[in-house]
Short mmCIF file of C-alpha atoms in Angstrom, two decimals:
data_model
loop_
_atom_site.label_atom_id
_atom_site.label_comp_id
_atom_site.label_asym_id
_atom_site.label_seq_id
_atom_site.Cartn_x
_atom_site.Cartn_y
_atom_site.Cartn_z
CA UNK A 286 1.24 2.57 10.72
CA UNK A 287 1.56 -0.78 10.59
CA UNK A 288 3.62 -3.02 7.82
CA UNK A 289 3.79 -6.63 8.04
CA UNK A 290 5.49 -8.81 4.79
CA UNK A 291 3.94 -12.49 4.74
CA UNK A 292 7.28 -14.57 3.73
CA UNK A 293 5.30 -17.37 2.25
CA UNK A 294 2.86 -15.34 -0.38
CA UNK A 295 4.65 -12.14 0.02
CA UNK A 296 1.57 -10.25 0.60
CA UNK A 297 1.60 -7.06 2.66
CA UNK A 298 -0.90 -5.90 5.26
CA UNK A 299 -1.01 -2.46 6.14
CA UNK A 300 -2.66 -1.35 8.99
CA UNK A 301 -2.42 2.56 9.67
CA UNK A 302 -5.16 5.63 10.90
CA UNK A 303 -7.15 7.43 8.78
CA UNK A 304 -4.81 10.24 8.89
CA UNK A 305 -1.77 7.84 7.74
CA UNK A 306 -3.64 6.21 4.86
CA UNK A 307 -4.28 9.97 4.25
CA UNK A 308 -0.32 11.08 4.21
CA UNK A 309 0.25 7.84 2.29
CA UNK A 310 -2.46 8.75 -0.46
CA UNK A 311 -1.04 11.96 -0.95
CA UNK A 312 2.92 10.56 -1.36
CA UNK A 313 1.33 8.30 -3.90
CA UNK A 314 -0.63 11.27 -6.00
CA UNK A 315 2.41 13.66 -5.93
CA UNK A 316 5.00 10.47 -6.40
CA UNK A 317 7.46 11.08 -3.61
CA UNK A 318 7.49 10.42 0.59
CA UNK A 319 8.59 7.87 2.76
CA UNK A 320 6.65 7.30 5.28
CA UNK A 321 7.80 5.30 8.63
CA UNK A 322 6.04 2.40 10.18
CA UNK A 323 5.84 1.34 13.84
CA UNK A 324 8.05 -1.06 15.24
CA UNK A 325 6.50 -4.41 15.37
CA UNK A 326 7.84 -7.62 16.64
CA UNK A 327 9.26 -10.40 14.47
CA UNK A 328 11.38 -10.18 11.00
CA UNK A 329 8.48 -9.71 8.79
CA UNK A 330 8.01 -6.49 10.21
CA UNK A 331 8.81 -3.74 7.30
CA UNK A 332 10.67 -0.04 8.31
CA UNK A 333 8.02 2.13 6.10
CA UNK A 334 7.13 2.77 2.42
CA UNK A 335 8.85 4.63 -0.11
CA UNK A 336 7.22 6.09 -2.85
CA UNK A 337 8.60 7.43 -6.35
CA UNK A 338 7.47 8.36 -10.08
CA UNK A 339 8.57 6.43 -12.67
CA UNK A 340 7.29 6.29 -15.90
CA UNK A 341 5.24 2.83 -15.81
CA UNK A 342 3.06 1.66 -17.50
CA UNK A 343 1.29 1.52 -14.26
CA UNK A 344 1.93 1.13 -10.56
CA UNK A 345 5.02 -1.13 -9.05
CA UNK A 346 4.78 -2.57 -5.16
CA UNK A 347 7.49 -4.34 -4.58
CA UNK A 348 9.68 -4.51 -1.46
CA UNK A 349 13.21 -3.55 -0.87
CA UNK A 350 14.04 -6.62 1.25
CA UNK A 351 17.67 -4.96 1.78
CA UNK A 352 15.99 -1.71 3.34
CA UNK A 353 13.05 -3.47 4.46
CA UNK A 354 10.73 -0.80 2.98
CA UNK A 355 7.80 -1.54 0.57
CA UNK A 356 8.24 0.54 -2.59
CA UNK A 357 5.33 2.05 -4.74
CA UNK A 358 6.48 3.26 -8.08
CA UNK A 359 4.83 4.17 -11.27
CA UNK A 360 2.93 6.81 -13.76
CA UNK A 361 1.02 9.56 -12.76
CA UNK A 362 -2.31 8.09 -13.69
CA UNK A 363 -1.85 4.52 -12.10
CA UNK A 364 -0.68 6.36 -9.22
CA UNK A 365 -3.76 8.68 -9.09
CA UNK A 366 -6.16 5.63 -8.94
CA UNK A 367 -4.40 3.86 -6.12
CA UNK A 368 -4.10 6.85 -3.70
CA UNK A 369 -8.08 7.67 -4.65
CA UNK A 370 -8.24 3.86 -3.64
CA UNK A 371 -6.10 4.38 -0.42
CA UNK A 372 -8.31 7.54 0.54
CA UNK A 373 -11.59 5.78 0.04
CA UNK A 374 -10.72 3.08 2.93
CA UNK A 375 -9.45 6.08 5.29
CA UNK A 376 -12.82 7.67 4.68
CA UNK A 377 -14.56 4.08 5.09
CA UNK A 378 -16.15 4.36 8.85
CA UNK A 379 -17.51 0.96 8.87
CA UNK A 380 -14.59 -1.34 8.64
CA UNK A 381 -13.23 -4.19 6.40
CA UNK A 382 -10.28 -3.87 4.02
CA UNK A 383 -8.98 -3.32 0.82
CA UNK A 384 -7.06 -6.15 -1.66
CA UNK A 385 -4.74 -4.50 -4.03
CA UNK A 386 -3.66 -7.69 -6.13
CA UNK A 387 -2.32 -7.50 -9.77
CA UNK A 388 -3.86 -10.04 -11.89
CA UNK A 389 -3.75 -10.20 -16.32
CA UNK A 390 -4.56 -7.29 -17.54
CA UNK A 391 -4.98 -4.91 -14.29
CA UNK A 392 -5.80 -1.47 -15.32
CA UNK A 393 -3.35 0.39 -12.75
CA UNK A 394 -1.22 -2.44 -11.16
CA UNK A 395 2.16 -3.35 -13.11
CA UNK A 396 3.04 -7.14 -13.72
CA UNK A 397 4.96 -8.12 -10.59
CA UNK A 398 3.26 -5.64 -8.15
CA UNK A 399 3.55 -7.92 -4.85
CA UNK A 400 -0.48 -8.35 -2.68
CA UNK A 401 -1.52 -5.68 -0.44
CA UNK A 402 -3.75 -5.98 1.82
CA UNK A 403 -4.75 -2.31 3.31
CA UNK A 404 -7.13 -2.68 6.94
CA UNK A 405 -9.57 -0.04 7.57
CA UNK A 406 -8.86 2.82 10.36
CA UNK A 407 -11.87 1.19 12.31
CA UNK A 408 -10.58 -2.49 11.53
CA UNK A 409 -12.85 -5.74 11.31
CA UNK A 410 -15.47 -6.73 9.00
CA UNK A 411 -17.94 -4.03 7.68
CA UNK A 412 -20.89 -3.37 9.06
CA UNK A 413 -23.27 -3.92 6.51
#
């Protein structure tokens, strides 16, 4: 896996394998993991994601610029939705990505929740 921060937008691109968007969808259903990234070159390179219930309303991503480590927080159901979300693009075997952006009134994402950007296993543009 693969976590890089963008310093000007503070959007975050995640590239990983189908089986680590897997692990990562299941930390986010059950609320708890931390999951390591590779080492990448450059300082906007993050360490891994932690993830952790809290009550909400809805889902949290924000980074830990101390740690370095993207946090995912929030209530069971917002939760539920984004790991279905992260275990549709591991299952996805034509490419392309996935935008995870809060905007007014998002029905999962929590006010605040920083861009992600999540790459598909098999990378690139679909094949549609």
């Amino acid at each position: 896996m693969r976590l890089i921060c963008d310093p000007v937008c503070g959007e975050v691109d995640l590239t990983a394998s189908a089986e680590e968007l897997n692990r990562l969808a299941d930390a986010v259903a059950e609320g708890e993991g931390l999951l390591s990234s590779a080492p990448s070159p450059g300082n906007d390179a993050l360490v891994g994601i932690e993830v952790e219930k809290t009550a909400g309303p809805g889902v949290l991503v924000h980074l830990d610029s101390e740690r370095q480590v993207l946090v995912i927080s929030g209530d069971a159901a917002g939760r539920v939705v984004l790991a279905d979300n992260l275990r549709g693009m591991a299952s996805a075997d034509d490419g392309g990505h996935l935008h995870i952006d809060y905007f007014p009134g998002h029905f999962y994402l929590a006010e605040g929740s920083l861009p992600l950007v999540v790459n598909s296993p098999h990378g690139g543009t679909p094949a549609r």
